[in-house]
Short mmCIF file of C-alpha atoms in Angstrom, two decimals:
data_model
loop_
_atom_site.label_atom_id
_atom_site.label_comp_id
_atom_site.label_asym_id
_atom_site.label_seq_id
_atom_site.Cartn_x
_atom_site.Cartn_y
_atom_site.Cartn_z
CA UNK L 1 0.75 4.71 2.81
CA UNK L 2 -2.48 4.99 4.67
CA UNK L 3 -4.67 7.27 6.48
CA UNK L 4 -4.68 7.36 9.38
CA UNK L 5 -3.29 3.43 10.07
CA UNK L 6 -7.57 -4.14 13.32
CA UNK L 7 -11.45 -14.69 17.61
CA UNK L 8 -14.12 -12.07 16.76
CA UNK L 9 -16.67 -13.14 14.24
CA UNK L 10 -16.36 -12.58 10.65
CA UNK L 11 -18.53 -9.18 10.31
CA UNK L 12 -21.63 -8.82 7.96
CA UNK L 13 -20.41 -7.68 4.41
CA UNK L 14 -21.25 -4.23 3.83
CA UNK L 15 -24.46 -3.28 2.28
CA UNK L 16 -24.82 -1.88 -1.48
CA UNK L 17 -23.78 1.53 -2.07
CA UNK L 18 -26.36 4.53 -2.37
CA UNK L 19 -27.77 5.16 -5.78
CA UNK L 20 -25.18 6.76 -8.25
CA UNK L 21 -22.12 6.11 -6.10
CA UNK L 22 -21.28 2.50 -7.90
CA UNK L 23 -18.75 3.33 -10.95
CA UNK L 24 -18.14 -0.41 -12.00
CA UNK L 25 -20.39 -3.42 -12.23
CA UNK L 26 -23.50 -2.91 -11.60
CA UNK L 27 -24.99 -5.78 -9.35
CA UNK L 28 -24.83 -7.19 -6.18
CA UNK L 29 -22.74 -10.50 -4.89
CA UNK L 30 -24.65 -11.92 -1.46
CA UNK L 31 -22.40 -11.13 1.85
CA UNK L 32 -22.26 -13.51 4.64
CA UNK L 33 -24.19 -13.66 7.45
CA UNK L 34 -27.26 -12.41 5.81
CA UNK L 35 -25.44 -9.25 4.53
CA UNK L 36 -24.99 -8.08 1.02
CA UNK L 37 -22.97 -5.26 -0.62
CA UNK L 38 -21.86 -4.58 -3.83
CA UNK L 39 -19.59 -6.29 -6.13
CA UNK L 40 -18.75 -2.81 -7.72
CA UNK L 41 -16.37 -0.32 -7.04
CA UNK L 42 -17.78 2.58 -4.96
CA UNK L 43 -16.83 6.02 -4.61
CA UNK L 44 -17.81 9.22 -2.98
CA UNK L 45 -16.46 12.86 -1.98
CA UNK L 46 -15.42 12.89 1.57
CA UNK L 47 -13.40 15.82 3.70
CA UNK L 48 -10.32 14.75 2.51
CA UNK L 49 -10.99 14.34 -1.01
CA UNK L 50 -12.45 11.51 -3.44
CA UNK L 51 -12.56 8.03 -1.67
CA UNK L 52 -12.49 5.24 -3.10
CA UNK L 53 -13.31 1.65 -2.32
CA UNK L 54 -12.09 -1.26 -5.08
CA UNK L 55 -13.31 -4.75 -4.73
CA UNK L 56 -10.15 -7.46 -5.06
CA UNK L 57 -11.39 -9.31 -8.15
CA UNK L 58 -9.82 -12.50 -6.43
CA UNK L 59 -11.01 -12.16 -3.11
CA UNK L 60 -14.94 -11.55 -3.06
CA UNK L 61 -14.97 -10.00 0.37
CA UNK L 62 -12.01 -8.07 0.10
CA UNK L 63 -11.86 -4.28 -0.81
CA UNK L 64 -8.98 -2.04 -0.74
CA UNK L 65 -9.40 1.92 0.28
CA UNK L 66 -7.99 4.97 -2.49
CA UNK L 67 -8.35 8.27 -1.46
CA UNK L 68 -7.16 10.99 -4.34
CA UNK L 69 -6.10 7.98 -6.09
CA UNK L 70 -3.67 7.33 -3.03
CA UNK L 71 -4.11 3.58 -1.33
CA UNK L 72 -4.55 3.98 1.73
CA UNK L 73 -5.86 0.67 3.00
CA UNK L 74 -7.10 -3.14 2.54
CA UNK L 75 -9.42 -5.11 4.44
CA UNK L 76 -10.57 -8.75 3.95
CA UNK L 77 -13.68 -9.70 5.99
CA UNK L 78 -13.89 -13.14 5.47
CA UNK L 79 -10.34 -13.43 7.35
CA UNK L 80 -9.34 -9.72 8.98
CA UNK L 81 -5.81 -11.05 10.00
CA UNK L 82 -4.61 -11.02 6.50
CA UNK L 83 -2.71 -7.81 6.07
CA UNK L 84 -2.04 -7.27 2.62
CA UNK L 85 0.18 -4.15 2.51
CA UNK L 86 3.54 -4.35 3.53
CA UNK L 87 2.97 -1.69 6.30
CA UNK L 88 0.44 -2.94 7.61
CA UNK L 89 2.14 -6.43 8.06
CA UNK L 90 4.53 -4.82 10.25
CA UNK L 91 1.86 -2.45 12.46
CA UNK L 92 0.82 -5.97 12.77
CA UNK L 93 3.79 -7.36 14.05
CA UNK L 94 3.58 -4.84 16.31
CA UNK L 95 0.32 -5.63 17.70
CA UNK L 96 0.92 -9.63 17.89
CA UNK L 97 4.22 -8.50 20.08
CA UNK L 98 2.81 -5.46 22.28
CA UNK L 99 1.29 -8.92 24.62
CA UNK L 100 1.54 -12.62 25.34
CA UNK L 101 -0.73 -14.55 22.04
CA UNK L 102 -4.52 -13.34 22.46
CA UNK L 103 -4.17 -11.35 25.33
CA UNK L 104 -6.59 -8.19 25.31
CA UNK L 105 -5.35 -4.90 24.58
CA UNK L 106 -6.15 -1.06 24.76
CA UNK L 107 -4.75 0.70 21.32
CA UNK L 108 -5.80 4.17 20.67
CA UNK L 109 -5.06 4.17 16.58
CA UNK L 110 -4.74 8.07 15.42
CA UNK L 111 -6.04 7.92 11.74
CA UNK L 112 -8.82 5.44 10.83
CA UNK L 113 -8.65 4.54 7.22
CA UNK L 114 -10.52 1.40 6.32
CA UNK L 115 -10.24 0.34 10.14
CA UNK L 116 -8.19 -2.50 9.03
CA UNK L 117 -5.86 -2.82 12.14
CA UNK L 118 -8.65 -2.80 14.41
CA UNK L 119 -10.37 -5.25 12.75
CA UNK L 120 -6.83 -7.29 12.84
CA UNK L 121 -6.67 -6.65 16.76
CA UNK L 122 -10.49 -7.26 17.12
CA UNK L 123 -9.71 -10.90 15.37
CA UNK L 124 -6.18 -11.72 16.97
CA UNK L 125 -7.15 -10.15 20.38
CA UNK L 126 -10.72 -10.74 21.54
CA UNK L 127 -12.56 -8.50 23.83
CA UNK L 128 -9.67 -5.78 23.31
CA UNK L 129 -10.48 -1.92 23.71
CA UNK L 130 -10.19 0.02 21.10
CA UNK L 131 -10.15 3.60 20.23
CA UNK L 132 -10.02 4.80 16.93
CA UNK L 133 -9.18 8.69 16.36
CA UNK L 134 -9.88 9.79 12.51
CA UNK L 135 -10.61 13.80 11.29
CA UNK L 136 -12.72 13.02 8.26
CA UNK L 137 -16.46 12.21 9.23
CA UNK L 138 -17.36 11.70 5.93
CA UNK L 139 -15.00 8.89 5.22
CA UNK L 140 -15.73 7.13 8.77
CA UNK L 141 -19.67 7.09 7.62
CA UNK L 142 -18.41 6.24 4.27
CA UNK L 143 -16.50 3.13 5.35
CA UNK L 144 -18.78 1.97 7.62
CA UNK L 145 -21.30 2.47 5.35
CA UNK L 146 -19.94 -0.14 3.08
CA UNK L 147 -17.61 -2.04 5.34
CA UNK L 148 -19.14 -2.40 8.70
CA UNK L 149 -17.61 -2.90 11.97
CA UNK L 150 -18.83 -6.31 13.79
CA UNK L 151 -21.00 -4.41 15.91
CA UNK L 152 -19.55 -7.20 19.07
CA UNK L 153 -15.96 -5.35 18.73
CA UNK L 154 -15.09 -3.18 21.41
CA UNK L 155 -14.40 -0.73 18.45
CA UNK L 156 -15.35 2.94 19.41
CA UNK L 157 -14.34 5.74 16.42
CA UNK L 158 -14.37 9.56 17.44
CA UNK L 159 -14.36 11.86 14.67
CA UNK L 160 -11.68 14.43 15.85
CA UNK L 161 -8.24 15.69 14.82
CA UNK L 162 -5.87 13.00 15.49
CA UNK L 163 -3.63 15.54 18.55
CA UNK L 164 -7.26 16.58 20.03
CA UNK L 165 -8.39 12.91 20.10
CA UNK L 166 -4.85 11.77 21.86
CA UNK L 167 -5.28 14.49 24.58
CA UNK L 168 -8.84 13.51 25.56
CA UNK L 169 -7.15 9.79 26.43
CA UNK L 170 -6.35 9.56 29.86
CA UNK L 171 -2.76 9.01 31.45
CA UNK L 172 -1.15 5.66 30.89
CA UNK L 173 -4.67 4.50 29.18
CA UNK L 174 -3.00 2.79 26.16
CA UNK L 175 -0.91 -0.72 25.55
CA UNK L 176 -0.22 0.78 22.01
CA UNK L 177 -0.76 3.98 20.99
CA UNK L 178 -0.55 3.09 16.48
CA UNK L 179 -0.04 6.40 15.03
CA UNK L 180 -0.98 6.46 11.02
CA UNK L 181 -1.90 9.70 10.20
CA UNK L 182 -1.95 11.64 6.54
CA UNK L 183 -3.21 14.33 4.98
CA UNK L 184 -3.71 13.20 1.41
CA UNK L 185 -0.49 11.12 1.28
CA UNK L 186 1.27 13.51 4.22
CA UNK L 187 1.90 13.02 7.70
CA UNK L 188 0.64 16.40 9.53
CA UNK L 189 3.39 18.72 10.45
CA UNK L 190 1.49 18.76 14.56
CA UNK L 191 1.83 15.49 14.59
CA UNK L 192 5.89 15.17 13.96
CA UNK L 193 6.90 17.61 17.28
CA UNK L 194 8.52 16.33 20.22
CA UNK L 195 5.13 18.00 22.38
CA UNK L 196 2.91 15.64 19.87
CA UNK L 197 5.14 12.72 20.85
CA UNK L 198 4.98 13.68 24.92
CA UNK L 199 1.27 13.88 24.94
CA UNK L 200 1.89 9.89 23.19
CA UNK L 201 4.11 8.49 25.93
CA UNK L 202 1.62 10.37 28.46
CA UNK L 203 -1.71 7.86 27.14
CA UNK L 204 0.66 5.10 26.67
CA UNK L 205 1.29 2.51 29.99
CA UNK L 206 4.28 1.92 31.43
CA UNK L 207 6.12 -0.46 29.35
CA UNK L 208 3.65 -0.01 26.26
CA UNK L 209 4.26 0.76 22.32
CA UNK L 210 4.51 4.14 20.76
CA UNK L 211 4.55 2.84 16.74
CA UNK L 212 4.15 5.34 13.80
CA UNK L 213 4.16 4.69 10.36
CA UNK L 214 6.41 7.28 8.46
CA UNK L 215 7.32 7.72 4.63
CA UNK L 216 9.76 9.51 3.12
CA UNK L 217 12.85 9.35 0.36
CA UNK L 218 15.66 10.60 -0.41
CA UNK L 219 17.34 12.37 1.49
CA UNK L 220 15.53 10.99 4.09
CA UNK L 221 15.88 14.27 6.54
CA UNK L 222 12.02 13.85 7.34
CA UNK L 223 12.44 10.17 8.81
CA UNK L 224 16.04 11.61 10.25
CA UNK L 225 14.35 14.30 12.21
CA UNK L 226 11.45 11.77 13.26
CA UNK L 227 13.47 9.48 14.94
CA UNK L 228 15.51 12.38 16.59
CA UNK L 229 12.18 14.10 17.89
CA UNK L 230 11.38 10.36 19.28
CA UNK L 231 14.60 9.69 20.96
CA UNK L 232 13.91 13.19 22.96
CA UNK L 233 10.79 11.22 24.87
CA UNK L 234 11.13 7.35 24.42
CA UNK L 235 14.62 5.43 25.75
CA UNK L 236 14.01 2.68 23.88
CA UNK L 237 13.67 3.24 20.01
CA UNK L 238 13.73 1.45 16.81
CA UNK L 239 13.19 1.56 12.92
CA UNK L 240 11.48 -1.29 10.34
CA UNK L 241 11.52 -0.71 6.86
CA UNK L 242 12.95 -2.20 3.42
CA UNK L 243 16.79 -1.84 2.82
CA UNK L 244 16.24 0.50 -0.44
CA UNK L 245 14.17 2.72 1.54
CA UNK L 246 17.00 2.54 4.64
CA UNK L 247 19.33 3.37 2.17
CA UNK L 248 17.60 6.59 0.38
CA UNK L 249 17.30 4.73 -2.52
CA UNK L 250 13.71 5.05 -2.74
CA UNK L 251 10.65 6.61 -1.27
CA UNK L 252 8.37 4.33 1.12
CA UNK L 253 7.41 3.52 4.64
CA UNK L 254 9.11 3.26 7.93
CA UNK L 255 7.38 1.87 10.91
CA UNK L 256 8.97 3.93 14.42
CA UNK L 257 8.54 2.13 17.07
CA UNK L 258 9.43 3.52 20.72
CA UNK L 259 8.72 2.35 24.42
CA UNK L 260 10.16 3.36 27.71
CA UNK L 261 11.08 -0.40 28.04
CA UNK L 262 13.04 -2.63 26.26
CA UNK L 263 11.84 -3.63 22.82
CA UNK L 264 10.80 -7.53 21.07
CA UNK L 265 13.90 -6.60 19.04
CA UNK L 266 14.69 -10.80 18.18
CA UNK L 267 11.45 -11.91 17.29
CA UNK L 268 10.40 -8.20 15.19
CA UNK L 269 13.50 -8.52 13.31
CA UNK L 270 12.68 -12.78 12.87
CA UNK L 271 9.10 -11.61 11.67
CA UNK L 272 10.07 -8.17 9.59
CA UNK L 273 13.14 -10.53 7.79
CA UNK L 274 10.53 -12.95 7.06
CA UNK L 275 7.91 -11.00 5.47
CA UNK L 276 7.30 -11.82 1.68
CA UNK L 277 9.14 -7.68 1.18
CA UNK L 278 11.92 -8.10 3.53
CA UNK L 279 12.23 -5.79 6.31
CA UNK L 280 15.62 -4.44 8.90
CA UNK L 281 15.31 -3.00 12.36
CA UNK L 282 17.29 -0.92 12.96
CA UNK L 283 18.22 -0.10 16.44
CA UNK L 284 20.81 1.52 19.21
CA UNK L 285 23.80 2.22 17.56
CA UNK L 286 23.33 1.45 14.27
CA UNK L 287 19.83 3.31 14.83
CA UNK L 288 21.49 6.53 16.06
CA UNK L 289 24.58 6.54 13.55
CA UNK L 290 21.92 6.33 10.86
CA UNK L 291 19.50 9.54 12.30
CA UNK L 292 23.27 11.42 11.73
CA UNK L 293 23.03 14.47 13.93
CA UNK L 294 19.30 15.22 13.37
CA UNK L 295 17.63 17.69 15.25
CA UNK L 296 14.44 17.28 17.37
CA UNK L 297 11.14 18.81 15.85
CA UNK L 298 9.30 21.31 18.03
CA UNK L 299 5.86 22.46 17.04
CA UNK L 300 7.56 26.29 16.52
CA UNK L 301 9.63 24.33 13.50
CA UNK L 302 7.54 21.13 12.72
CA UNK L 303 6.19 20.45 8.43
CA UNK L 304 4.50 18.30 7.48
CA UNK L 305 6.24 15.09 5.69
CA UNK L 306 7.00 14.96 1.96
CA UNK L 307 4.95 14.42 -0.75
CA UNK L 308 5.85 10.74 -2.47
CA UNK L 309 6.88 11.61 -5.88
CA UNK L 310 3.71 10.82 -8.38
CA UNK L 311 5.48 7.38 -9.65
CA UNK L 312 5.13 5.78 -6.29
CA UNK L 313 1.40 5.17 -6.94
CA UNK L 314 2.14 4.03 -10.96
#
């Protein structure tokens, strides 16, 4: 579950870390393009708590983002279109599908993370406009710090609250608007109310993508009442996630995804089916038999989303 929630070139590797923020190896391994950054671990205190930024031992250029021990994200900068966690696979789905192959896009992404679906759109989708909404200023500078941004990517981060961001955007502004917002490992109870979801549809074209990546468990009233809140501003709905998690046998994500236009239901389901963790969309029927009676979520009512019981992260 992630934070907040990216052909360009490859971007420098990021540069070492500050003195006294590398926890690991000491050393440096040489980035490309000139760059270098360090072949440790790295850490430091942001808004949101301890961040934390792990190199894959396999992959030199490849680094995945903890914050409170939570993973929140991965990133690869030798190849940005490799999505490692299972969420993120689908959010990218979502992105290959919101547009004929390599087609430019405008996606305002609420919660910035690692940045890793930018960079995924930035690679996939040349010259595409991107906003990026994400609370903690310290973990933006943090990130970028370490992992830059190709400064050629139309990749521009404001450091607000995810609902403030959104309502700056203007009217139908947005192909996809990628909603992956948490507090800690929590989706923020103002961003789960039907007004959150208006202001959405408002930024987001006629015929573009409302997705959201949700978590929740057993008994899986939280993902219920999203889908319920969502049906009360989008016609056009559907749910992705694994079968045990469908079934409330588990705790784990959910990717929403909602239009005012008919959905790629055949080819998501083709691509979700044929991830390496299996994926179902649900929609229509099916979709609304399995939201069973759930009520919208106002603001006067809305909490924030469960926490994941501590064995998810074991």
């Amino acid at each position: 579950m992630a934070r907040s929630a990216r052909a360009a070139k490859t971007p420098k590797a990021g540069r070492a870390p500050k003195a006294g923020r590398a926890v690991t190896d000491e050393g440096e391994a040489s980035g490309r393009g000139g760059g270098r950054r360090a072949a440790a671990e790295v850490e430091e205190t942001v808004d949101g708590g301890l961040a934390r930024l792990t190199p894959d031992r396999d992959r030199p250029h490849s680094w995945s983002l903890f914050l409170d021990g939570a993973p929140q994200s991965h990133v690869d900068l030798d190849d940005p279109t490799r999505l490692a966690f299972d969420y993120q696979r689908r959010l990218g789905h979502v992105i290959d599908l919101a547009a004929p192959p390599g087609r430019p896009l405008r996606i305002a992404h609420l919660g910035g993370g690692a940045f890793t679906l930018a960079r995924y759109t930035a690679a996939t989708r040349p010259r595409s406009t991107q906003q990026v909404v994400e609370r903690d200023g310290a973990l933006v500078r943090f990130v970028r710090e370490t992992l830059p941004l190709d400064p050629r990517a139309r990749i521009r981060v404001r450091t607000l609250d995810a609902r403030e961001g959104l309502a700056k955007l203007p009217e139908d502004w947005a192909d996809l608007v990628l909603a992956d917002v948490f507090d800690g490992a929590r989706t923020p109870a103002h961003l789960t109310s039907v007004e959150f979801l208006s202001d959405a549809r408002r930024v987001v074209r006629p015929g573009g993508l409302y997705a959201a990546n949700l978590t929740d468990g057993p008994p899986l009233a939280h993902l219920r009442g999203q889908i319920a809140t969502a049906a009360e501003v989008f016609p056009e709905l559907a749910l992705v996630a694994e079968p045990a998690v469908l079934r409330g046998r588990r705790f784990g994500n959910a990717i929403l995804l909602a239009s005012d236009a008919p959905l790629p239901l055949a080819e998501l389901t083709r691509r979700a089916a044929s991830d390496p963790h299996s994926a179902r969309v649900e929609h229509g029927r099916a979709l609304a038999d399995f939201t069973g009676g759930a009520r919208p979520v106002t603001d006067a009512d809305a909490v924030a989303s469960p926490a994941p019981p501590p064995s998810v992260f074991d």
